[in-house]
């Protein structure tokens, strides 16, 4: 019999349930084992370290002539017994008067085998010592360990076992595609083992995905949840996950006690921590959606944890698989799996620390929001919008914790007013309005100067949802209050928005003085940001009145002013207005150029409302140029986006023109093809629709005739090869720092290249470079290189 056909010796346990998924992970772990001698699988409790190790061991049997041997260390409490456990599995007899580790080394010195050390975390030091002795002398053996913490042996490679894959509950794919996700497959199979008639259907799929997502794809948690289908509908299981430690019990009696309930699993991990680590972990549970090192130092230090200890404690908890560390654009961010977070909150309440830690959390995020609010009017607005989006869950938590506190009403008011522009720009219209209306209802004793901005935010969001009556009431109240306070800068806000409401009501006679007065006041007090807003809406008003010359002049002034103060948001408002004007004039090349540049800027700051309006404008451009398939997709994408945002179409939307363009598109394509393209557009995410629009041939400004645009046939030749590459990277949304890193040059060199491009092409902004690069296909060429 050939050697490859001989059964390798092993003591691998027979698995009573099927192994789900993990094909990629198995291949990666096997690849590591072929090159390195000690691989430790780490990860949070219940993530499947043991099952993965056993599966890898089974699939690598043929690679080890002397077998694969599993040593389960979970039952051991005495570190001194680790060598005996290994010797027992390998049938190595202890020799009197000689250290057992030496005997093991002699027995294994020439063996080619894989030793699987399972559950090492509570015996870490003893496992490390023995592993170091064995690998130091036995050149042909490999060790695969499972542990929630590293062994700390020289040459050790750590491999973190990920959770099972699951789809986004907010973007549920087709039923067939849902079944490809590992967490869903595990839930369905274990549910079917408990209830043989259980099947995945279009009705229960959303709830199954929700369960898998809320359980973080942790196999143990899913295996404990799935059998509940005997007595609960999946929807009921999902609804009860806020009390998961009572729900997820009753595991198999054949497994370790700590794997029979989710609470027992977490108790095991928590019990292995030092006291300071326990304090720190439970305080971290105050965060929702993750945190930065800076936040942890401010909120979790004190009373037993020094600020200087925080980084080391974070590192220790990452090593012990209780905290997840992720790198995001040059900064590490940390998070807890939801199961760990809920457990930490239980421990935080038991320790009597919840109120104090929440108070610190609320204060820190209030300060962050107020700093962000002051930065949302200029060159840093994109960075602050992104920061607030990342911290949105923490900001929501801070708002919730303000309820019922002694100073909660005023704190909530300050926090909500600081977030109102973020909610407006990022499309959180329903949530923002509800929160602002709520804090205003509780603001009877609030300091009057705090009220105007909250009134403005509630007014803007009411307008976006089509409630112009409420917008008018709030603005008039805010205007009266500001005049009583002598708050001239805030008077501007309400004049502009009362003008917008008047425009929406087609009361142009009232709208004109309101907007003009606001612009005059902006100039008087030197507020260029709000002046840009006034100019943009005056441009819309002039367009609607048919005064196209004045509208063009207002757009140009708005663009110039906004670029001067480097306000990306105001530039996009000006470009959107300019596109609207060009459409009214049937100047489709200029409309395409304006909307495309606006989309590129929106990609930087992500403004869903403006993106949607630009998509709609580009759909009309494509229709006018007989690009009917593109038009249909863009019409569908814009329609779906308006629906998702839950807002009302802007008053300048021009429904009759939309209907006319859509009808001509349908006629040009035919009913069936139009319906298919429209439906395809509706299935796009906003980001996918934006990228599609930017790469649609006729939605680019390649032929735009605006001042400073260089002819297509000569423009590319004006730039060096490096400058063309830089232009393409600008089109991808990279900053000078990003470009420098990508090209391995200094940031100063990248800045010089960008300035040379601006000078050669006669442009004044990066967005113009990006639009030009997209129009000339430079971005596509870069992506294919």
XYZ file of C-alpha atoms in Angstrom:
785
model
C 0.000 0.000 0.000
C 1.342 3.455 -0.934
C 2.421 5.679 1.933
C -0.212 8.313 1.027
C -2.922 5.698 1.493
C -1.866 4.703 5.003
C -4.177 6.109 7.673
C -2.221 8.586 9.757
C -2.320 8.134 13.527
C -4.498 10.702 15.278
C -6.922 11.241 18.119
C -9.169 13.751 16.366
C -12.649 13.712 17.918
C -15.562 12.671 15.751
C -17.736 15.728 15.132
C -21.463 15.135 15.590
C -22.548 18.242 13.676
C -21.552 19.446 10.232
C -18.841 22.027 9.701
C -20.184 25.149 7.985
C -18.169 27.343 5.639
C -14.710 28.635 6.550
C -13.213 27.509 3.214
C -11.055 30.603 2.932
C -9.962 30.439 6.565
C -9.021 26.758 6.262
C -6.893 27.496 3.209
C -5.158 30.403 4.970
C -4.412 28.421 8.133
C -3.104 25.471 6.131
C -0.896 27.844 4.209
C 0.558 29.218 7.431
C 1.174 25.750 8.837
C 3.158 24.810 5.749
C 5.586 27.670 6.449
C 5.682 28.277 10.195
C 6.018 26.071 13.236
C 3.734 27.716 15.795
C 0.358 29.167 14.839
C -2.064 30.359 17.509
C -5.707 30.810 16.596
C -7.117 33.627 18.701
C -10.541 35.190 18.938
C -13.391 35.931 21.271
C -15.164 33.161 23.138
C -17.468 31.100 20.949
C -16.052 32.337 17.635
C -15.125 28.806 16.573
C -11.400 28.501 17.245
C -11.626 24.869 18.300
C -13.844 23.713 15.427
C -11.613 25.446 12.912
C -8.477 23.935 14.451
C -9.991 20.442 14.360
C -11.126 20.870 10.753
C -7.687 22.083 9.672
C -6.087 19.215 11.561
C -8.341 16.688 9.821
C -7.534 18.137 6.402
C -3.762 18.134 7.036
C -3.459 14.550 8.274
C -1.621 13.490 5.142
C 1.025 16.164 5.733
C 2.241 14.599 9.006
C 3.490 10.988 8.867
C 3.530 10.717 12.660
C 0.017 11.996 13.019
C -2.112 14.793 14.377
C -2.698 14.900 18.099
C -5.166 16.982 20.069
C -4.514 17.930 23.695
C -7.598 19.505 25.274
C -6.469 21.677 28.153
C -9.866 23.048 29.173
C -10.407 20.588 32.058
C -7.026 21.399 33.620
C -6.652 23.951 36.400
C -3.059 23.219 37.490
C -0.369 24.517 35.099
C 1.988 21.773 36.271
C -0.239 19.198 34.610
C 0.252 20.524 31.055
C 3.261 18.276 30.248
C 1.390 15.265 31.674
C -1.616 16.011 29.445
C 0.592 16.097 26.340
C 2.498 12.962 27.379
C -0.739 11.084 28.000
C -2.089 11.888 24.517
C 1.222 10.883 22.877
C 1.684 7.774 25.057
C 5.009 9.016 26.369
C 5.921 7.387 29.698
C 7.355 9.591 32.441
C 10.878 8.633 33.601
C 11.644 8.815 37.325
C 13.918 11.650 38.366
C 13.763 13.363 34.995
C 11.681 16.384 33.948
C 8.801 15.219 31.815
C 9.449 18.006 29.313
C 12.895 16.503 28.604
C 11.347 13.100 28.090
C 8.832 14.563 25.671
C 11.594 16.280 23.710
C 13.508 13.000 23.342
C 10.362 11.140 22.261
C 9.410 13.712 19.637
C 12.821 14.850 18.439
C 12.591 13.059 15.083
C 8.798 12.971 14.730
C 6.880 14.759 11.999
C 3.580 15.565 13.646
C 1.063 18.305 14.369
C 0.273 18.978 18.010
C -3.025 20.797 18.597
C -3.077 22.525 21.993
C -6.707 23.454 22.565
C -7.883 26.061 25.110
C -4.572 27.453 26.340
C -5.647 30.818 27.734
C -5.930 29.857 31.415
C -2.600 27.975 31.301
C -0.761 30.393 29.057
C 2.615 30.394 30.843
C 2.861 26.603 31.145
C 1.806 26.137 27.516
C 4.365 28.690 26.390
C 7.208 27.011 28.303
C 6.444 23.540 26.977
C 5.905 24.734 23.404
C 9.204 26.607 23.428
C 11.023 23.484 24.691
C 9.444 21.212 22.075
C 9.879 23.491 19.070
C 13.427 24.329 20.104
C 14.516 20.692 19.816
C 11.969 18.952 17.543
C 12.524 20.393 14.100
C 9.849 18.414 12.254
C 6.851 19.105 14.439
C 4.267 21.881 14.239
C 2.044 23.310 16.967
C -1.443 24.673 16.320
C -2.812 26.342 19.452
C -6.193 27.834 20.268
C -6.194 30.563 22.889
C -7.943 33.817 23.646
C -4.512 35.312 24.361
C -1.113 34.841 22.659
C 1.242 32.245 24.098
C 4.129 34.707 23.810
C 6.640 32.220 22.372
C 9.335 33.529 19.979
C 8.344 32.727 16.395
C 4.642 32.525 17.237
C 2.238 33.705 14.531
C -1.187 34.915 15.651
C -4.193 34.379 13.422
C -7.455 35.919 14.573
C -10.466 33.753 13.764
C -13.163 35.974 12.251
C -16.863 35.697 12.846
C -18.972 33.930 10.255
C -20.027 36.054 7.318
C -23.507 37.596 7.305
C -25.257 40.104 5.034
C -26.159 43.662 5.923
C -29.657 43.580 7.385
C -30.287 47.007 5.863
C -29.495 45.812 2.325
C -30.914 42.336 2.166
C -29.852 40.468 -0.998
C -31.949 37.902 -2.843
C -32.980 34.732 -1.020
C -30.557 32.657 -3.063
C -27.691 34.997 -2.215
C -28.610 35.134 1.487
C -28.055 31.379 1.706
C -24.415 31.805 0.676
C -23.548 33.550 3.949
C -22.014 31.247 6.558
C -23.891 32.585 9.575
C -27.226 32.164 7.808
C -26.330 28.645 6.710
C -25.335 27.727 10.269
C -28.543 29.137 11.732
C -30.729 27.321 9.201
C -28.944 23.989 9.601
C -28.988 24.057 13.407
C -32.600 25.217 13.403
C -33.502 22.348 11.089
C -31.735 19.903 13.416
C -34.023 21.110 16.194
C -37.150 21.521 14.073
C -36.952 19.366 10.892
C -39.688 21.348 9.114
C -37.810 24.635 9.407
C -36.871 26.284 6.105
C -35.412 29.599 5.011
C -38.087 31.694 3.287
C -38.449 35.212 1.974
C -40.633 35.901 5.021
C -38.211 34.790 7.738
C -34.940 35.691 5.940
C -34.863 39.308 7.238
C -35.249 38.118 10.839
C -32.609 35.401 10.415
C -30.167 37.963 9.020
C -30.985 40.298 11.909
C -30.259 37.549 14.426
C -26.948 36.687 12.751
C -25.945 40.337 12.593
C -26.865 41.149 16.178
C -25.003 38.037 17.362
C -21.940 39.282 15.450
C -21.757 36.063 13.431
C -20.413 34.226 16.502
C -21.012 30.500 15.917
C -21.659 29.622 19.568
C -24.287 32.338 19.924
C -25.984 31.260 16.693
C -25.915 27.605 17.759
C -27.598 28.569 21.017
C -30.184 30.763 19.294
C -31.224 28.465 16.450
C -32.819 25.683 18.547
C -35.257 28.246 19.957
C -37.232 27.917 16.709
C -38.944 24.963 18.399
C -40.957 27.418 20.494
C -40.344 30.897 19.026
C -40.649 32.440 15.604
C -37.366 33.832 14.314
C -38.826 37.333 14.628
C -39.408 36.687 18.333
C -35.841 35.462 18.771
C -34.553 38.653 17.173
C -36.767 40.790 19.416
C -35.433 39.102 22.561
C -31.729 39.550 21.819
C -31.503 42.579 24.099
C -31.702 40.003 26.873
C -29.518 37.487 25.106
C -27.872 36.096 28.227
C -31.208 34.693 29.374
C -32.309 33.644 25.891
C -29.153 31.878 24.756
C -28.953 28.960 27.145
C -29.476 25.231 26.903
C -26.471 24.146 24.886
C -25.550 20.497 24.466
C -24.651 18.678 27.661
C -21.761 17.058 25.779
C -19.824 20.329 25.484
C -17.873 22.239 28.091
C -20.068 23.928 30.747
C -18.855 27.347 29.649
C -20.205 26.659 26.141
C -23.656 25.663 27.341
C -24.788 29.267 27.857
C -23.565 32.533 26.429
C -23.301 34.017 29.909
C -21.035 31.181 31.034
C -18.765 31.761 28.043
C -18.421 35.446 28.895
C -17.978 34.714 32.617
C -15.035 32.450 31.719
C -13.319 35.169 29.689
C -14.023 37.857 32.290
C -12.734 35.694 35.106
C -9.369 35.313 33.403
C -8.780 39.087 33.468
C -6.800 40.989 36.057
C -8.878 43.330 38.222
C -7.787 46.469 36.345
C -8.619 44.792 33.021
C -12.083 43.910 34.330
C -12.709 47.505 35.395
C -11.561 48.814 32.034
C -13.542 46.286 29.978
C -16.828 47.013 31.703
C -16.290 50.771 31.292
C -15.646 50.294 27.575
C -19.187 48.945 27.268
C -20.422 52.532 27.537
C -19.333 53.112 23.932
C -21.726 52.443 21.076
C -20.176 51.751 17.683
C -16.553 51.966 18.800
C -14.140 54.542 20.152
C -10.726 56.134 19.790
C -7.815 55.988 22.197
C -8.448 59.640 23.050
C -12.047 58.893 24.018
C -11.090 55.877 26.130
C -8.490 57.906 28.019
C -11.025 60.623 28.801
C -13.997 58.437 29.690
C -12.636 55.182 31.146
C -9.748 56.459 33.265
C -10.102 57.307 36.962
C -11.073 55.342 40.057
C -8.572 52.522 39.676
C -7.440 53.125 36.088
C -4.866 55.821 35.342
C -4.993 57.605 31.998
C -1.461 56.374 31.340
C -2.649 52.769 31.717
C -5.283 52.995 28.981
C -3.114 52.171 25.979
C -1.579 49.151 27.700
C -4.994 47.950 28.845
C -6.393 48.312 25.355
C -3.478 46.331 23.987
C -4.018 43.601 26.570
C -7.726 43.324 25.801
C -7.011 43.215 22.067
C -4.515 40.417 22.708
C -7.158 38.598 24.739
C -9.670 38.869 21.878
C -12.128 40.984 23.863
C -11.524 44.250 21.988
C -11.358 44.516 18.202
C -8.814 47.004 16.808
C -9.249 48.423 13.314
C -7.092 50.915 11.382
C -9.039 53.693 9.636
C -7.166 56.285 7.588
C -4.158 56.552 9.831
C -5.971 56.162 13.166
C -6.771 53.059 15.164
C -10.331 52.619 16.251
C -11.610 50.049 18.709
C -14.900 48.274 19.279
C -16.542 45.509 21.253
C -18.607 42.802 19.670
C -22.198 43.432 20.703
C -22.273 40.308 22.861
C -19.195 41.470 24.783
C -20.652 44.976 25.038
C -23.934 43.765 26.547
C -22.039 41.602 29.001
C -19.866 44.578 29.970
C -22.958 46.701 30.585
C -24.300 44.058 32.964
C -21.020 44.107 34.863
C -20.932 47.927 34.807
C -24.352 48.100 36.455
C -23.395 45.438 38.985
C -20.314 47.501 39.917
C -22.471 50.618 40.443
C -20.436 52.608 37.914
C -22.933 53.024 35.082
C -24.182 56.526 35.948
C -20.717 58.021 36.409
C -19.219 56.497 33.252
C -22.240 57.544 31.220
C -21.896 61.084 32.576
C -18.277 61.212 31.376
C -19.286 59.757 28.017
C -22.055 62.302 27.560
C -19.781 65.222 28.438
C -16.988 64.106 26.125
C -19.265 63.629 23.119
C -21.040 66.908 23.771
C -17.687 68.676 23.588
C -16.824 66.767 20.399
C -20.135 67.725 18.754
C -19.730 71.394 19.627
C -16.185 71.443 18.255
C -17.436 69.759 15.096
C -20.252 72.264 14.700
C -17.807 75.145 14.675
C -15.737 73.331 12.037
C -18.589 72.590 9.618
C -18.175 75.881 7.780
C -14.979 75.728 5.756
C -12.019 73.593 4.724
C -12.424 71.066 7.570
C -16.138 70.395 7.004
C -15.598 67.098 5.179
C -13.367 65.717 7.925
C -15.813 66.767 10.626
C -18.795 65.258 8.794
C -16.934 61.961 8.538
C -15.972 62.097 12.221
C -19.576 62.715 13.277
C -20.820 59.892 11.054
C -18.334 57.483 12.609
C -19.368 58.607 16.104
C -23.086 58.808 15.364
C -23.992 55.829 17.569
C -22.091 57.341 20.496
C -23.821 60.680 19.938
C -27.198 58.942 19.897
C -26.322 57.172 23.147
C -25.337 60.482 24.743
C -28.691 61.966 23.735
C -30.570 59.016 25.182
C -28.640 59.156 28.452
C -29.522 62.816 28.832
C -33.141 61.859 29.430
C -33.992 61.844 33.081
C -30.742 63.471 34.211
C -30.849 66.579 36.388
C -29.187 68.707 33.719
C -30.296 66.426 30.926
C -32.691 68.771 29.111
C -30.092 71.487 28.563
C -27.354 68.996 27.699
C -29.614 67.304 25.157
C -30.509 70.699 23.689
C -26.844 71.650 23.323
C -26.012 68.306 21.755
C -28.940 68.309 19.322
C -28.347 71.887 18.194
C -24.694 71.035 17.554
C -25.729 68.104 15.351
C -28.524 69.738 13.351
C -26.419 70.624 10.301
C -24.798 67.187 10.277
C -28.241 65.565 10.293
C -29.380 67.836 7.481
C -26.343 67.359 5.220
C -25.990 63.617 5.749
C -29.668 62.879 5.126
C -30.684 61.876 8.676
C -33.836 63.925 8.247
C -36.446 61.928 10.154
C -34.171 61.134 13.075
C -32.803 64.653 13.346
C -36.203 66.272 13.219
C -37.628 63.952 15.855
C -34.724 64.593 18.216
C -34.760 68.364 17.716
C -38.498 68.608 18.202
C -38.125 66.496 21.323
C -35.468 68.684 22.940
C -37.349 71.846 22.015
C -40.433 70.479 23.752
C -38.361 70.051 26.940
C -36.510 73.383 26.714
C -38.815 75.542 28.873
C -36.031 76.541 31.256
C -33.181 76.507 28.759
C -30.940 79.506 28.248
C -32.513 81.551 25.378
C -29.273 81.865 23.358
C -29.266 78.076 22.988
C -32.637 78.006 21.231
C -32.147 79.687 17.819
C -29.916 77.005 16.335
C -32.195 74.212 17.517
C -35.167 76.062 16.019
C -33.250 76.449 12.757
C -32.376 72.750 12.640
C -35.940 71.654 13.285
C -37.166 74.136 10.665
C -34.758 72.908 7.978
C -35.572 69.275 8.571
C -39.312 69.960 8.605
C -38.872 71.653 5.227
C -36.963 68.678 3.837
C -39.902 66.490 4.823
C -42.390 68.748 3.086
C -43.821 70.404 6.207
C -43.476 74.018 5.091
C -46.058 75.218 7.593
C -43.977 73.958 10.505
C -40.838 75.419 8.911
C -42.477 78.837 8.712
C -43.677 78.720 12.351
C -40.238 77.724 13.659
C -38.430 80.325 11.550
C -40.734 83.133 12.625
C -40.289 82.111 16.247
C -36.520 81.986 15.788
C -36.425 85.351 14.014
C -38.379 87.025 16.799
C -36.152 85.503 19.462
C -32.927 86.525 17.668
C -34.087 90.107 17.305
C -34.973 90.211 21.007
C -31.503 88.886 21.830
C -29.795 91.220 19.368
C -28.293 88.154 17.706
C -27.679 89.516 14.191
C -25.713 86.519 12.855
C -28.608 84.219 13.692
C -31.142 86.586 12.145
C -29.527 85.701 8.807
C -30.473 82.043 9.182
C -34.158 82.690 9.535
C -34.331 85.324 6.813
C -32.853 82.828 4.340
C -35.157 80.021 5.315
C -38.251 82.167 5.348
C -37.176 83.188 1.843
C -36.838 79.537 0.836
C -40.334 78.750 2.133
C -41.724 81.742 0.235
C -40.036 80.478 -2.951
C -41.541 77.041 -2.391
C -44.948 78.723 -2.142
C -44.172 80.600 -5.412
C -44.430 83.871 -3.472
C -41.491 85.471 -5.251
C -42.382 88.986 -4.166
C -41.915 87.955 -0.532
C -38.943 85.692 -1.169
C -36.856 88.335 -2.948
C -36.516 90.896 -0.094
C -36.012 88.158 2.500
C -33.082 86.649 0.595
C -31.637 90.007 -0.410
C -31.858 91.292 3.162
C -30.093 88.178 4.388
C -27.303 88.667 1.846
C -26.886 92.314 2.821
C -26.712 91.394 6.503
C -24.137 88.668 5.769
C -21.947 91.216 4.038
C -22.383 93.659 6.894
C -21.262 91.176 9.542
C -18.679 89.464 7.287
C -20.272 85.996 7.257
C -19.125 84.600 3.898
C -20.442 81.088 4.514
C -24.048 82.187 4.942
C -23.549 84.714 2.145
C -22.810 81.731 -0.112
C -26.081 80.121 0.965
C -28.019 83.313 0.237
C -26.381 83.660 -3.188
C -27.183 80.049 -4.120
C -30.870 80.452 -3.313
C -31.046 83.849 -4.985
C -29.659 82.083 -8.056
C -32.471 79.530 -7.890
C -35.004 82.324 -7.452
C -33.665 84.205 -10.492
C -33.762 80.994 -12.545
C -37.357 80.300 -11.581
C -38.254 83.859 -12.565
C -36.548 83.425 -15.951
C -33.809 85.993 -15.232
C -31.025 83.737 -16.484
C -28.378 86.439 -16.771
C -28.736 87.432 -13.126
C -28.893 83.775 -12.105
C -25.584 83.061 -13.857
C -23.938 86.046 -12.171
C -25.191 84.947 -8.750
C -23.909 81.393 -9.332
C -20.478 82.661 -10.313
C -20.316 84.940 -7.267
C -21.392 82.061 -5.032
C -18.757 79.776 -6.537
C -16.003 82.354 -6.169
C -16.905 83.153 -2.567
C -17.278 79.488 -1.602
C -13.958 78.552 -3.145
C -12.314 81.437 -1.340
C -13.412 80.103 2.043
C -12.874 76.478 0.878
C -16.407 75.373 1.695
C -17.021 72.195 -0.269
C -20.669 72.160 0.731
C -21.380 75.662 -0.526
C -19.519 74.910 -3.760
C -21.799 71.925 -4.338
C -24.867 74.085 -3.691
C -23.597 76.582 -6.279
C -22.882 73.835 -8.819
C -26.295 72.269 -8.281
C -27.872 75.686 -8.893
C -25.708 76.199 -11.962
C -26.797 72.795 -13.308
C -30.440 73.699 -12.716
C -29.939 76.941 -14.631
C -28.192 75.181 -17.525
C -31.038 72.660 -17.799
C -33.551 75.498 -18.021
C -31.454 76.948 -20.848
C -31.099 73.550 -22.609
C -27.319 73.870 -22.239
C -26.739 70.192 -21.595
C -22.952 70.224 -21.788
C -22.751 72.891 -19.107
C -25.387 71.131 -17.027
C -23.390 67.890 -17.235
C -20.213 69.704 -16.224
C -21.862 71.368 -13.225
C -23.650 68.268 -11.975
C -20.564 66.086 -12.452
C -18.291 68.441 -10.551
C -20.959 68.615 -7.863
C -21.055 64.816 -7.635
C -17.285 64.601 -7.312
C -17.369 67.061 -4.431
C -20.293 65.218 -2.866
C -18.219 62.070 -2.959
C -15.758 63.844 -0.670
C -18.323 65.062 1.871
C -21.216 62.639 1.133
C -24.348 64.765 0.882
C -27.184 62.369 -0.075
C -29.733 65.082 -0.812
C -27.498 66.971 -3.227
C -26.191 63.732 -4.776
C -29.754 62.703 -5.534
C -30.572 66.056 -7.132
C -27.431 65.817 -9.293
C -28.327 62.272 -10.353
C -31.760 63.503 -11.396
C -30.177 66.362 -13.362
C -27.758 64.025 -15.136
C -30.640 61.706 -15.998
C -32.298 64.598 -17.833
C -29.022 65.430 -19.570
C -28.618 61.826 -20.729
C -32.229 61.754 -21.957
C -31.761 64.989 -23.911
C -28.678 63.496 -25.580
C -30.542 60.266 -26.465
C -28.501 58.186 -24.007
C -31.701 56.520 -22.936
C -30.323 53.498 -21.089
C -28.135 55.692 -18.902
C -31.029 58.068 -18.373
C -33.358 55.286 -17.260
C -30.819 53.925 -14.769
C -30.170 57.379 -13.334
C -33.891 58.171 -13.100
C -34.397 54.911 -11.209
C -31.445 55.534 -8.885
C -32.611 59.076 -8.075
C -36.166 57.952 -7.423
C -35.033 55.210 -5.038
C -32.717 57.607 -3.224
C -35.487 60.172 -2.671
C -37.616 57.389 -1.203
C -34.849 56.176 1.130
C -34.189 59.691 2.382
C -37.859 60.089 3.189
C -37.895 63.685 2.087
C -39.870 65.767 -0.366
C -38.516 66.692 -3.769
C -37.104 70.248 -3.871
C -39.534 72.911 -5.043
C -37.443 73.583 -8.169
C -37.651 69.903 -9.156
C -39.894 70.738 -12.160
C -42.114 67.674 -12.224
C -43.429 68.430 -15.710
C -39.921 68.445 -17.201
C -39.108 65.235 -15.335
C -42.219 63.558 -16.717
C -41.432 64.737 -20.227
C -37.864 63.449 -20.090
C -38.911 60.139 -18.559
C -41.548 59.683 -21.259
C -39.069 60.364 -24.054
C -36.636 57.919 -22.450
C -39.324 55.250 -22.284
C -40.226 55.861 -25.916
C -36.595 55.743 -26.997
C -35.862 52.453 -25.215
C -39.156 50.678 -25.426
C -41.293 49.763 -22.442
C -39.524 46.512 -21.510
C -35.949 47.810 -21.817
C -36.898 51.019 -20.021
C -38.419 49.056 -17.132
C -35.347 46.836 -16.835
C -32.896 49.770 -16.826
C -35.056 51.758 -14.419
C -35.248 48.782 -12.055
C -31.493 48.298 -12.295
C -31.000 51.901 -11.234
C -33.362 51.454 -8.295
C -31.276 48.557 -6.972
C -28.084 50.649 -6.882
C -26.819 52.018 -3.606
C -26.275 55.762 -3.584
C -22.511 55.204 -3.845
C -22.948 52.836 -6.800
C -25.235 55.310 -8.546
C -22.723 58.112 -7.986
C -19.883 56.081 -9.502
C -22.080 55.016 -12.411
C -23.008 58.619 -13.123
C -19.393 59.763 -13.041
C -18.362 57.105 -15.534
C -21.283 57.548 -17.931
C -19.848 58.917 -21.170
C -22.326 61.746 -21.574
C -22.347 62.681 -17.908
C -18.820 64.068 -18.048
C -17.637 67.599 -18.673
C -15.233 66.654 -21.461
C -16.874 69.120 -23.844
C -17.824 71.774 -21.351
C -17.199 75.289 -22.592
C -16.831 77.003 -19.262
C -14.067 79.533 -18.797
C -10.704 77.929 -18.229
C -11.574 74.587 -19.808
C -8.889 73.383 -22.193
C -9.807 71.721 -25.487
C -9.948 67.949 -25.277
C -7.488 67.347 -28.076
C -4.723 69.393 -26.397
C -5.440 69.191 -22.666
C -3.813 65.853 -21.918
C -0.649 66.817 -23.775
C -0.189 69.852 -21.529
C 0.429 67.598 -18.537
C 3.427 65.415 -17.850
C 2.888 61.694 -17.284
C 3.263 62.225 -13.536
C 0.761 65.108 -13.569
C -1.757 62.949 -15.433
C -1.303 60.287 -12.749
C -1.809 62.867 -10.011
C -4.941 64.172 -11.762
C -6.322 60.627 -11.842
C -5.628 60.209 -8.122
C -7.393 63.492 -7.409
C -10.386 62.067 -9.316
C -10.316 59.068 -6.981
C -10.779 61.458 -4.064
C -7.246 61.228 -2.637
C -5.790 64.092 -0.596
C -2.272 65.421 -1.140
C -1.115 63.264 1.743
C -2.754 60.183 0.217
C -1.203 60.954 -3.179
C 2.220 61.370 -1.604
C 1.929 57.982 0.088
C 0.677 56.332 -3.107
C 3.500 57.742 -5.269
C 6.174 57.558 -2.537
C 6.956 61.287 -2.715
C 6.778 64.075 -0.179
C 3.484 65.792 0.527
C 5.064 69.032 -0.684
C 5.850 67.404 -4.048
C 2.274 66.184 -4.385
C 1.017 69.678 -3.582
C 3.303 71.124 -6.284
C 1.972 68.668 -8.880
C -1.615 69.620 -8.049
C -0.832 73.328 -8.299
C 0.883 72.810 -11.666
C -2.225 71.036 -12.962
C -4.441 73.892 -11.783
C -2.195 76.422 -13.506
C -1.901 74.525 -16.797
C -5.617 73.804 -17.132
C -6.808 77.156 -15.836
C -8.766 75.580 -12.988
C -9.352 76.875 -9.470
C -10.359 73.737 -7.564
C -9.525 70.070 -7.110
C -13.091 69.207 -8.087
C -12.492 70.730 -11.519
C -9.360 68.601 -11.876
C -11.349 65.532 -10.849
C -14.167 66.260 -13.282
C -11.676 66.866 -16.085
C -9.788 63.625 -15.286
C -13.010 61.621 -15.302
C -14.011 63.213 -18.600
C -10.714 62.194 -20.187
C -10.768 58.650 -18.829
C -7.667 59.120 -16.683
C -9.347 57.589 -13.646
C -10.307 54.456 -15.588
C -6.799 54.120 -17.008
C -5.328 54.344 -13.516
C -7.714 51.694 -12.187
C -6.730 49.260 -14.931
C -2.986 49.716 -14.576
